[in-house]
Short mmCIF file of C-alpha atoms in Angstrom, two decimals:
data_model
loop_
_atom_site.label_atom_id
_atom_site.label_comp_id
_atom_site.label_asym_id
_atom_site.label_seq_id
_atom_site.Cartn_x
_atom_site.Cartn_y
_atom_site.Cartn_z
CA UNK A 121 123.12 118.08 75.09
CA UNK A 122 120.73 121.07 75.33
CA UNK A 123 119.64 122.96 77.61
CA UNK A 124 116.08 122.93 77.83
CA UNK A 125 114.80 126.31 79.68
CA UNK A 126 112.36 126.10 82.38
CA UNK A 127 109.71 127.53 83.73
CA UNK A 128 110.33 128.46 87.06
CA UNK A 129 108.86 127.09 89.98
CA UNK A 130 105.50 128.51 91.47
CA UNK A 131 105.12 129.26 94.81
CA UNK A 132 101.56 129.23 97.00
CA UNK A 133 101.06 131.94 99.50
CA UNK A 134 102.15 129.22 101.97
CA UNK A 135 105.77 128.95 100.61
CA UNK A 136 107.57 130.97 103.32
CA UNK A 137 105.63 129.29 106.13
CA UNK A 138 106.95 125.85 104.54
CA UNK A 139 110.23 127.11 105.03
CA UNK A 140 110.52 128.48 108.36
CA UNK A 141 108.67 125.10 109.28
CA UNK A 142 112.12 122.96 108.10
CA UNK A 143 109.77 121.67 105.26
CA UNK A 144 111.46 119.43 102.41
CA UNK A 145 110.31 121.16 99.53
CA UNK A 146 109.94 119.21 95.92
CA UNK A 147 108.74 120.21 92.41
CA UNK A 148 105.02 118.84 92.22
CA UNK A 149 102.73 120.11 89.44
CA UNK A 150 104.93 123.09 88.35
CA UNK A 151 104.80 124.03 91.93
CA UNK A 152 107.56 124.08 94.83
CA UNK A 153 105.98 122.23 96.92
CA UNK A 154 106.82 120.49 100.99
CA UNK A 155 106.71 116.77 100.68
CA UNK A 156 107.61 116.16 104.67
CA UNK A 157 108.14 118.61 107.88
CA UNK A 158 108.90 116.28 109.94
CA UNK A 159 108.80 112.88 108.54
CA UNK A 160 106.18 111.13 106.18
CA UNK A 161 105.43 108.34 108.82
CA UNK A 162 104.65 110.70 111.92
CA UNK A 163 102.16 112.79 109.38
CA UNK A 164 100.84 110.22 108.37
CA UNK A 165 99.78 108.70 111.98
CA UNK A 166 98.92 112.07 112.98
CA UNK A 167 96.18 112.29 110.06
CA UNK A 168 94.86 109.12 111.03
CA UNK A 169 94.76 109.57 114.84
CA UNK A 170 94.51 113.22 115.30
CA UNK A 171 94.74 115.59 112.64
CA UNK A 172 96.77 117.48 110.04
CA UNK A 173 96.98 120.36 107.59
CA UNK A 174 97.96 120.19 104.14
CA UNK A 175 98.95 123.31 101.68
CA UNK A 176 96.17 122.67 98.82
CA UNK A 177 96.86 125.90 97.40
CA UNK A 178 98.59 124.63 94.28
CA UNK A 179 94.82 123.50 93.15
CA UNK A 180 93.45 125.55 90.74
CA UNK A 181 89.60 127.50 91.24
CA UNK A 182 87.31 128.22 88.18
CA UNK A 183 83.87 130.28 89.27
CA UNK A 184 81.03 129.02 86.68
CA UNK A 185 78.34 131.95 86.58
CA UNK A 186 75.73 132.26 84.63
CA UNK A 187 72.25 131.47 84.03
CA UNK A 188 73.47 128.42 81.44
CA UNK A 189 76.13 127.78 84.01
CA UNK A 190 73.86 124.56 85.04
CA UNK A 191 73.48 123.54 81.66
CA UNK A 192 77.44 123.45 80.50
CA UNK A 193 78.07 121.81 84.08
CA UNK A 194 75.83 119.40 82.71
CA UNK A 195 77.37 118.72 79.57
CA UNK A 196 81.28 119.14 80.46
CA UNK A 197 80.93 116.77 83.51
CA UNK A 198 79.59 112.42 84.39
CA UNK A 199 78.24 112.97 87.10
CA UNK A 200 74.57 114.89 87.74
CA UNK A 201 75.11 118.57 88.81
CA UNK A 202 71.68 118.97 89.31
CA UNK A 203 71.09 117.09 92.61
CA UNK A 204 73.35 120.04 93.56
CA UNK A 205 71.82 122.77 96.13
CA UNK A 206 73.68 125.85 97.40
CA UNK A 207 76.06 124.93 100.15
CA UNK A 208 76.90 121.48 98.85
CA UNK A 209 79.82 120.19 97.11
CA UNK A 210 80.12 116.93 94.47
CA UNK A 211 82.89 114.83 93.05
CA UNK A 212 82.51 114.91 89.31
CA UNK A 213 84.93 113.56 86.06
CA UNK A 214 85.67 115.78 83.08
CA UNK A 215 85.64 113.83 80.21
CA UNK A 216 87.75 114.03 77.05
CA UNK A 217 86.65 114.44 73.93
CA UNK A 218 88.88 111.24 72.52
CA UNK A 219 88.21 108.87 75.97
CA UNK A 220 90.04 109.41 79.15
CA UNK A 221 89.30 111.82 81.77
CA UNK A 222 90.87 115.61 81.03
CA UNK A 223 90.65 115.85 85.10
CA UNK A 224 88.57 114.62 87.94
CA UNK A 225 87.34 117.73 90.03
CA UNK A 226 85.32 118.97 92.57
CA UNK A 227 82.11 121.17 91.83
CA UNK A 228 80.68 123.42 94.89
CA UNK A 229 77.64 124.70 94.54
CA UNK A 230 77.42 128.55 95.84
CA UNK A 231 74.03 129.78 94.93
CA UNK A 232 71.89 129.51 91.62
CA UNK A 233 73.72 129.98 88.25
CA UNK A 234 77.11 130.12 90.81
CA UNK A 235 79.71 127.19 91.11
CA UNK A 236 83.59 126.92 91.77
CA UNK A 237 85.18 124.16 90.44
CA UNK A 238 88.28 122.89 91.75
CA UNK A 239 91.17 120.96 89.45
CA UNK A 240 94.08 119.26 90.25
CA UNK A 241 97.50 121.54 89.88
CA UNK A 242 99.27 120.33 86.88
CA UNK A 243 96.10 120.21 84.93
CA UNK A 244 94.77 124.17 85.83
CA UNK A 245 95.51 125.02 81.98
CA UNK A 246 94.37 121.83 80.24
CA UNK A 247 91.29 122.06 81.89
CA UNK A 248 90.89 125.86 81.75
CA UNK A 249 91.31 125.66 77.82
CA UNK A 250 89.08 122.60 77.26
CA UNK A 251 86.07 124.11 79.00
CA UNK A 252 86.54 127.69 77.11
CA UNK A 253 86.59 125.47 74.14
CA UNK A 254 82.57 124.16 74.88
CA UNK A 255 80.86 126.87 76.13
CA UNK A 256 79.64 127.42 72.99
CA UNK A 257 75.52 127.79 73.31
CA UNK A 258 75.48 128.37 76.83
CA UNK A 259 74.89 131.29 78.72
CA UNK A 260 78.08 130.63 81.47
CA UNK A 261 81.14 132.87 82.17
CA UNK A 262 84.28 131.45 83.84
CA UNK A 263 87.15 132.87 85.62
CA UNK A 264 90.12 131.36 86.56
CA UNK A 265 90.08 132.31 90.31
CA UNK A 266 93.32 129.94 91.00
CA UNK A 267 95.65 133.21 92.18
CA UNK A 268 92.85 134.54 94.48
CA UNK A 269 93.06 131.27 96.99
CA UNK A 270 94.90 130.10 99.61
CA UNK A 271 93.60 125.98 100.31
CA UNK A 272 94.22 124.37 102.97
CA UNK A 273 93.11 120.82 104.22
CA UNK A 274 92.39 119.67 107.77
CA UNK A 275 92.00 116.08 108.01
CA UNK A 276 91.53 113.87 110.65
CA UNK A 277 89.50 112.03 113.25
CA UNK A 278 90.10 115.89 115.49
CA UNK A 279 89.54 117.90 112.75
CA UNK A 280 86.14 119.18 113.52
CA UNK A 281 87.00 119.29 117.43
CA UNK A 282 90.01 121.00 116.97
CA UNK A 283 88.34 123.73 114.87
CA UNK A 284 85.32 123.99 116.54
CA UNK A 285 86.13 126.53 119.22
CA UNK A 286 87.42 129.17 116.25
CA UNK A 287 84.56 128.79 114.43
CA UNK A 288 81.37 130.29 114.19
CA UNK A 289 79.23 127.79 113.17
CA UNK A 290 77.97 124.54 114.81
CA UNK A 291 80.55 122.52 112.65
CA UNK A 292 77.74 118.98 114.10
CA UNK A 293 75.30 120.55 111.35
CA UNK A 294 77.28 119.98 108.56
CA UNK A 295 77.69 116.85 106.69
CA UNK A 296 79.94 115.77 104.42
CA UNK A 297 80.66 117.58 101.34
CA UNK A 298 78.46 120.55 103.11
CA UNK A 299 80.29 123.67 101.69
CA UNK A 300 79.63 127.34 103.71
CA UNK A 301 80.92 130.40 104.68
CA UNK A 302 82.04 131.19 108.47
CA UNK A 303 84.95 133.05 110.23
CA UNK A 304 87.71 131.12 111.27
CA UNK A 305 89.97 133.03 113.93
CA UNK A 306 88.25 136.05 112.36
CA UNK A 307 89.27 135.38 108.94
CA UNK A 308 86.42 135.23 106.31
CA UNK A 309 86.31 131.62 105.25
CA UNK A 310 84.70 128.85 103.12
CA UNK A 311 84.71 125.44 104.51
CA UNK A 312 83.99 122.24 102.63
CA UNK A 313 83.69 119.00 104.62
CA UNK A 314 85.52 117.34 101.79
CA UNK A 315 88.98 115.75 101.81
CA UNK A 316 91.33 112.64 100.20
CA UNK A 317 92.66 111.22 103.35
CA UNK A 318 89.90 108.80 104.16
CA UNK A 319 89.42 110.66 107.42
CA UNK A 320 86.98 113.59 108.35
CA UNK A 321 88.19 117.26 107.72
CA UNK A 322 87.51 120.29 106.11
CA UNK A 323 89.18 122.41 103.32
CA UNK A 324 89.06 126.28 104.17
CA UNK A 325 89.23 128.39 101.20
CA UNK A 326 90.78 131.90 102.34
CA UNK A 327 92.22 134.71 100.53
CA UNK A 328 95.86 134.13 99.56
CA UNK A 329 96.69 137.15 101.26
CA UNK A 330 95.52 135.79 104.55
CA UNK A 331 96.70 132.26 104.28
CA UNK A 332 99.81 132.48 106.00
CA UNK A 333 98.24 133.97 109.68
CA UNK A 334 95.34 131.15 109.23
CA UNK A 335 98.24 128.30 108.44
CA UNK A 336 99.95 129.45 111.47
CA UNK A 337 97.58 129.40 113.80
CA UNK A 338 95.95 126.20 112.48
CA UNK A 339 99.49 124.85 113.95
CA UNK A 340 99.17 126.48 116.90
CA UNK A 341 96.01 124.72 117.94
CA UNK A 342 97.74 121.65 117.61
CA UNK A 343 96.89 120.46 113.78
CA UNK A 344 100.71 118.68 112.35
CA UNK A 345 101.90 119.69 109.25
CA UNK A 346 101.46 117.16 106.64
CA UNK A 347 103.43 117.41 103.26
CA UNK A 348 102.63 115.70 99.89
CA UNK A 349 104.25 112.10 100.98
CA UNK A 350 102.04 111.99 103.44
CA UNK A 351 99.10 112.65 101.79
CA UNK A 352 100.08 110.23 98.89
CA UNK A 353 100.09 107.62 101.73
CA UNK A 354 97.03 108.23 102.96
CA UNK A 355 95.25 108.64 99.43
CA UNK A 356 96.53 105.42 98.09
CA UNK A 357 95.44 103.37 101.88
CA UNK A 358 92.04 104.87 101.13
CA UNK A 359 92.10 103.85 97.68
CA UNK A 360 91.65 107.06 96.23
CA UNK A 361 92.75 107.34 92.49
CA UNK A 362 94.97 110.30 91.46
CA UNK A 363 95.19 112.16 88.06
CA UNK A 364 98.00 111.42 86.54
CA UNK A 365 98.76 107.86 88.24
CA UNK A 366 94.98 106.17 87.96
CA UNK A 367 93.29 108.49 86.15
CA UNK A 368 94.80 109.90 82.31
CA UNK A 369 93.55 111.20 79.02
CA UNK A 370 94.09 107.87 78.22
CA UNK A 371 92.71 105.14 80.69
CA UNK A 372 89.29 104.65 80.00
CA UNK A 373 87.31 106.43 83.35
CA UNK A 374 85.56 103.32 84.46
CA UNK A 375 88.93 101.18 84.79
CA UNK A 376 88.51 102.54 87.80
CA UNK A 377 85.49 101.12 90.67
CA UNK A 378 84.07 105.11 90.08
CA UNK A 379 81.68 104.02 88.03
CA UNK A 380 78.85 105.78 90.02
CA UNK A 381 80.64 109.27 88.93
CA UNK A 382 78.58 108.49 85.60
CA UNK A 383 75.05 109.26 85.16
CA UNK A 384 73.26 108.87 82.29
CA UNK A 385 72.48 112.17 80.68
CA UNK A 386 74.53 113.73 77.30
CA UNK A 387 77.57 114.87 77.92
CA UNK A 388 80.85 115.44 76.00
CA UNK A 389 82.67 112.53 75.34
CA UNK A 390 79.63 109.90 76.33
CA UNK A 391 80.76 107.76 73.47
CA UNK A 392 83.77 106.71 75.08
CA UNK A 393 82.80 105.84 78.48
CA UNK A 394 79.66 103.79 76.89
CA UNK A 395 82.09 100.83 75.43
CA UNK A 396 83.33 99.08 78.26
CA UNK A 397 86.98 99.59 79.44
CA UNK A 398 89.78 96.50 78.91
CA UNK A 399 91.26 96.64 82.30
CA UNK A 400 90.84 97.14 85.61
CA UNK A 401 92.12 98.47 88.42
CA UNK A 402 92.72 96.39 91.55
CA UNK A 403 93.64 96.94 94.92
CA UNK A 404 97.11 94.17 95.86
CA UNK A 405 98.90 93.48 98.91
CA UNK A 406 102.41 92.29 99.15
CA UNK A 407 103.85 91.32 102.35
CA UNK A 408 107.10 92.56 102.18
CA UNK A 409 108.59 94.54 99.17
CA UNK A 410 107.44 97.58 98.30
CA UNK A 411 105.97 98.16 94.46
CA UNK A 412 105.89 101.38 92.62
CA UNK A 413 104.70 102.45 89.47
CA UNK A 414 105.00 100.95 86.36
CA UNK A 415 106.08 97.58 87.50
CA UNK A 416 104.57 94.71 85.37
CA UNK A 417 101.77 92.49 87.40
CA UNK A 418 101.93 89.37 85.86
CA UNK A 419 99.03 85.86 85.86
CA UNK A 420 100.76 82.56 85.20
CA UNK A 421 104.30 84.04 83.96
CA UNK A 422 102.52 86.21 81.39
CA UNK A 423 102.12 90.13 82.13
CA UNK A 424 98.64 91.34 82.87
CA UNK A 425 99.10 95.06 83.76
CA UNK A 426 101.04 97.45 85.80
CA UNK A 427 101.26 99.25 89.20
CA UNK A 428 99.86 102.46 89.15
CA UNK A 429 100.84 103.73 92.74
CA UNK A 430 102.32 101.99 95.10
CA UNK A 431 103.76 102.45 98.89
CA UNK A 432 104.60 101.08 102.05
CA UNK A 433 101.27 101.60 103.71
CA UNK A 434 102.16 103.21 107.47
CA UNK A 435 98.83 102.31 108.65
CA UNK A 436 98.40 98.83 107.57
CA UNK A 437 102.18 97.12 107.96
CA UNK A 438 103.02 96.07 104.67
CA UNK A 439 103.38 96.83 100.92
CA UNK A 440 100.16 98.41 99.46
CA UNK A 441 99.73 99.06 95.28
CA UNK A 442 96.86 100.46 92.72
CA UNK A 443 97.36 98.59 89.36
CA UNK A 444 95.55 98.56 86.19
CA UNK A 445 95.32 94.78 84.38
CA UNK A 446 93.47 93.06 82.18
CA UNK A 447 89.59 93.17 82.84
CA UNK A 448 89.64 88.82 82.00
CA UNK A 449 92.17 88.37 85.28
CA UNK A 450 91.00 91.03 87.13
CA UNK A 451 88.61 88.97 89.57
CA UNK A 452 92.04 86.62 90.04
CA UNK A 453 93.17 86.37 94.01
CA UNK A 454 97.01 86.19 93.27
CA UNK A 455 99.47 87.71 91.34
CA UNK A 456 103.12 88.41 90.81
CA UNK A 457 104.77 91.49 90.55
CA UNK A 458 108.32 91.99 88.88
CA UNK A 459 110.82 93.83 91.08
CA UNK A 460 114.35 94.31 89.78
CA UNK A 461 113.98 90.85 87.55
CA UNK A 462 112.19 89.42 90.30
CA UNK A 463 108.69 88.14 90.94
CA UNK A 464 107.09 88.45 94.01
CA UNK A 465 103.39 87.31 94.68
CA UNK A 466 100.87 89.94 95.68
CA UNK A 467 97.44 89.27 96.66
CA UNK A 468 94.30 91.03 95.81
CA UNK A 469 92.71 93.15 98.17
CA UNK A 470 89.28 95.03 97.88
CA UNK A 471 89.60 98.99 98.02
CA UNK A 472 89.53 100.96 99.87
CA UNK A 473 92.76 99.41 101.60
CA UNK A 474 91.79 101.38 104.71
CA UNK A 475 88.82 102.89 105.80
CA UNK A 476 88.33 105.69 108.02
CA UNK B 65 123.48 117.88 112.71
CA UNK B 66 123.99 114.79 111.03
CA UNK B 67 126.66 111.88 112.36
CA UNK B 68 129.80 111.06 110.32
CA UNK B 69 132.12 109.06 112.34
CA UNK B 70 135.39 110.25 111.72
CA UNK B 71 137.32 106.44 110.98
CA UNK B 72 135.07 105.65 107.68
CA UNK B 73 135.15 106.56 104.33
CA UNK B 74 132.42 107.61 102.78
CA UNK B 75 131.23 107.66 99.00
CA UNK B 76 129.60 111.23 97.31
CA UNK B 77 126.54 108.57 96.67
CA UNK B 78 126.64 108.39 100.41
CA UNK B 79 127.99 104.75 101.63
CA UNK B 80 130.36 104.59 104.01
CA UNK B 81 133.16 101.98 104.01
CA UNK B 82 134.97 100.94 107.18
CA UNK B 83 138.80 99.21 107.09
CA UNK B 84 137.25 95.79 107.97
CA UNK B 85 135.04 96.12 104.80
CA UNK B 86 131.74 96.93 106.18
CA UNK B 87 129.52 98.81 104.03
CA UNK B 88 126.13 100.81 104.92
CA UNK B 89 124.61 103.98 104.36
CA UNK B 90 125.32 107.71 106.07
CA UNK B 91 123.32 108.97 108.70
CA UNK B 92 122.74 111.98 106.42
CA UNK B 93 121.30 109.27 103.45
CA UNK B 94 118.95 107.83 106.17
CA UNK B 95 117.90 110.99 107.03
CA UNK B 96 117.16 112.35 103.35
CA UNK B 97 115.53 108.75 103.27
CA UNK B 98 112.78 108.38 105.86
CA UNK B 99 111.67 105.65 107.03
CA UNK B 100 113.13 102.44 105.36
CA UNK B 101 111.38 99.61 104.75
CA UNK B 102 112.76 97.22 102.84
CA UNK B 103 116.44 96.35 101.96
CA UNK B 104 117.44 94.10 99.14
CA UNK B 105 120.80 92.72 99.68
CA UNK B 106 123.42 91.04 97.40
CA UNK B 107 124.20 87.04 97.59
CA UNK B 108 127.04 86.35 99.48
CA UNK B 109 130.16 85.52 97.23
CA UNK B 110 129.11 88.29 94.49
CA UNK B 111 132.67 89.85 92.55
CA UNK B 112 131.48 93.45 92.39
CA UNK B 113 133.49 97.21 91.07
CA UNK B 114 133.51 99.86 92.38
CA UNK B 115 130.24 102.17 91.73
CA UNK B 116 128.35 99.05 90.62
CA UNK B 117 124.72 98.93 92.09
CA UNK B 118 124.70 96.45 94.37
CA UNK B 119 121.88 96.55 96.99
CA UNK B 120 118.31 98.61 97.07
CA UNK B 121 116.74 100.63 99.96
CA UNK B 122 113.44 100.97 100.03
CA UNK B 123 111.67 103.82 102.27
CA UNK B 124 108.19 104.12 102.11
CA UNK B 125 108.46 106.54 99.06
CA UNK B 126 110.78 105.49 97.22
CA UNK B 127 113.39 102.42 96.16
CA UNK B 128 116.98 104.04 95.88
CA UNK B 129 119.81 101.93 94.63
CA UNK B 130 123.14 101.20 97.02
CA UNK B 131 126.81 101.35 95.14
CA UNK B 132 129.83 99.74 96.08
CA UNK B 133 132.33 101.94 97.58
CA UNK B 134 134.96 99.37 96.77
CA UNK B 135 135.57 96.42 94.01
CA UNK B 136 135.57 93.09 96.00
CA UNK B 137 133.94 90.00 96.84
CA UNK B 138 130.93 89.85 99.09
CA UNK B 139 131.95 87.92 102.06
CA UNK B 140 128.66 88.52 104.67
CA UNK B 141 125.26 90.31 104.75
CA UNK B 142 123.28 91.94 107.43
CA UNK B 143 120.50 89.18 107.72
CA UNK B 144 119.22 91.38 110.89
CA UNK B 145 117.52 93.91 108.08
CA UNK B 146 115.10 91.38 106.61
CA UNK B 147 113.01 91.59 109.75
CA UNK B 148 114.26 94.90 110.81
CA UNK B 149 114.93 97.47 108.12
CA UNK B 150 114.42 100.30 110.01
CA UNK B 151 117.71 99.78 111.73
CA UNK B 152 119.29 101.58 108.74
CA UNK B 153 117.39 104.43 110.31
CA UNK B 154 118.43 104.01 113.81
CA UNK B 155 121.57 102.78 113.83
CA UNK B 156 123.23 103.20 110.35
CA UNK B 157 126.94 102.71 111.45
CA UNK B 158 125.77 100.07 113.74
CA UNK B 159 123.05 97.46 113.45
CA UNK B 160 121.71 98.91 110.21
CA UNK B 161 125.55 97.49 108.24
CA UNK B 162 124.56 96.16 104.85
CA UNK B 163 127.37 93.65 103.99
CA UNK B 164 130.68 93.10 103.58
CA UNK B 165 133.47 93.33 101.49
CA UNK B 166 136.77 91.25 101.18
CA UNK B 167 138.03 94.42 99.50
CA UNK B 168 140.62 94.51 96.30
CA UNK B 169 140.21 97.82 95.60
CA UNK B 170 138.39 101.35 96.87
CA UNK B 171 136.70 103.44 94.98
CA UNK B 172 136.78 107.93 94.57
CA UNK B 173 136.25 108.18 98.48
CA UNK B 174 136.17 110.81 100.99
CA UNK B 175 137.21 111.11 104.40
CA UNK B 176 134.67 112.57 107.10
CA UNK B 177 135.69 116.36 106.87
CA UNK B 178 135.32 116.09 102.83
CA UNK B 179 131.93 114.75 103.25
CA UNK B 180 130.54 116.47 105.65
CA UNK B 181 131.45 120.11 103.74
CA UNK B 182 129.98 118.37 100.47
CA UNK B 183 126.65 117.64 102.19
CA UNK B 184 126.62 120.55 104.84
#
């Protein structure tokens, strides 16, 4: 045996909050971060019937500036940038360049020629090297701005009435994915009525320096801390599909029911999403044990596919999974899925599992 | 603080082991758990060692296998955690048993002092 050296752990400006808050911390992404405060069930009801705060800060921010900034949006990304207007935000796909998705992101639009782009945590170099590497031809500068912010979502049916006497805007004007500035308990902020809870909320972009006094008095108006179990729960209910579990350089994009995300315009990697993917993923329900990832979903004896994510959903009762099968048995009603040796039948359920 | 009764044994892979033969999991393991929801448990009459894997607890993260604290023969299971596995949580010395053991040999165990210092 070796010993393989390791990078150590990174911390968000949150990290010391975590702690003095009892949190359970974990190693996510490269990142130390809390799973549960004060237990995955109770965050999870209180993002569904009030609301709760997550540490996003692991995320990583690139700004896109630039008077070709548009343009290399345009090719880099599926989805159409240019319905985009200052103050709004969009859910777009990176493609790869040999099929797959290098990351599924968020693109908020600040003014002309001026975007940040926000990437899931373990992918913040991946990405940040394959967009350098196709810039070529355009006019477009980026910076990795992922040190500069502290993220934070607030999700939940409350969210906006919990928030709305610290704010100072009229938080009724803005719609989802609306993305602004405003001061929240003084700080300088931007909001984004975005989230991956199923639920209303808003993700507050604030210096990392003054994260910590806008985490701690986000609690004190009455907002639960909510870990990454939690919001794994709550993702997977809303059938949300997460890098890494649904999404991969190597699952074809439209596996998934996303397949709006793609519009029909040149971009890199167009070739691959055009032939049409072999499986699919479905939504099942068991009724009793709980599947996880990787397990083999089988038709008739004979494996189909496998669980991508799976849980004990809090909200609905029972045993909840994402799995990717065959596209011939995907429109089937039952399955069985192999736990420990065993097969246990699973029904399929439309996604979203929950909605909001 | 964490309970650990001070007339069981207990397991550094956290079951607990009482003289009649009654296994289940520490209140610290239930803790570190959250909140189970399914429990797989072994057929009745099953020869097992010591350290074998012989049950599964499921919380709603994750599936985390049960060992034997003792070799023996499985003489009874806790039936009550098919409809109610979040007894394990609530009462893991108590209602939330797993099974039990006609026991022919115990395993590396601790006493409650021993434990409690390795999982302080």
């Amino acid at each position: 045996m070796t010993d393989t050296p390791t990078e150590p752990l990174k911390r968000t400006p949150l990290h010391a909050a975590h702690l003095r808050a009892g949190a359970r911390m974990v190693p996510f992404g490269g990142w130390d971060m809390p799973v549960q405060y004060s237990g995955l069930k109770a965050e999870h009801d209180a993002v569904r019937t009030g609301a709760g705060v997550f540490d996003v800060s692991h995320m990583g921010e690139f700004r896109v500036t630039g008077a070709g900034a548009l343009a290399f949006l345009q090719s880099v990304t599926t989805n159409d940038v240019s319905k985009l207007r200052p103050g709004r935000a969009q859910y777009n796909w990176l493609p790869g360049v040999q099929g797959g998705l290098v990351d599924d992101i968020y693109i908020y639009m600040v003014a002309e020629g001026e975007y940040l782009m926000v990437v899931n945590a373990g992918n913040i170099a991946k990405d940040w090297a394959h967009l350098n590497a196709h810039t070529a031809g355009f006019d477009v500068q980026l910076t990795d701005e992922s040190d500069r912010w502290g993220l934070m979502a607030v999700q939940g049916p409350k969210a906006a009435e919990l928030l709305q006497p610290h704010v100072n805007v009229d938080l009724s004007t803005k719609k989802k994915n609306a993305y602004f500035a405003a001061k929240l308990f003084g700080f300088g902020v931007m909001l984004a009525r975005t989230g991956y809870t199923g639920e209303d909320g808003f993700e507050v972009f604030v210096e990392a320096s003054e994260a910590e006094p806008v985490w701690d008095k986000l609690l004190a108006i009455g907002l639960t801390p909510a870990g990454l179990g939690a919001r794994d729960t709550l993702r997977l209910e809303a059938g949300f599909p997460l890098y890494g579990h649904e999404f991969s350089d190597t699952i074809h994009p439209l596996s998934s029911t996303y397949a709006w995300v793609v519009k029909d315009k040149a971009h890199v990697g167009r070739e691959h999403i055009s032939l049409a993917p072999a499986h699919k993923l479905i939504g099942l329900r068991l009724e009793r044990v709980p599947v996880r990832e990787g397990y083999p979903v089988k038709v008739s004896g004979h494996v189909v596919g496998h669980v991508t994510s799976g849980t004990s959903s809090p909200t609905l009762g029972h045993p909840i999974a994402m799995a990717l099968v065959e596209a011939a048995h995907a429109a089937a009603d039952t399955f069985d899925v192999e736990v420990r040796g065993k097969d246990h039948p699973a029904t399929r359920m439309d996604l979203p599992f929950y909605k909001g | 603080m964490t309970n650990t009764p001070s007339d069981l044994k207990y397991a550094a892979s956290h079951e607990w082991l009482s003289d009649d033969g009654t296994v289940g999991i520490t209140d610290f393991a239930q803790e570190q758990l959250g909140d189970v929801v399914y429990v797989e448990l072994p057929e009745v009459g099953r020869v097992v060692e010591a350290g074998e894997t012989i049950a599964v607890v499921e919380s709603v993260k994750t599936a985390s296998d049960i060992y034997a604290p003792a070799s023996g023969t499985v003489t009874a299971v806790n039936d009550a955690l098919t409809a109610s596995p979040e007894l394990v949580n609530s009462a893991p010395y108590e209602g939330g048993w797993l099974f039990r053991l006609d026991v022919t040999g115990e395993g590396d165990l601790m006493d409650a002092g021993a434990y409690t210092s390795a999982n302080g």
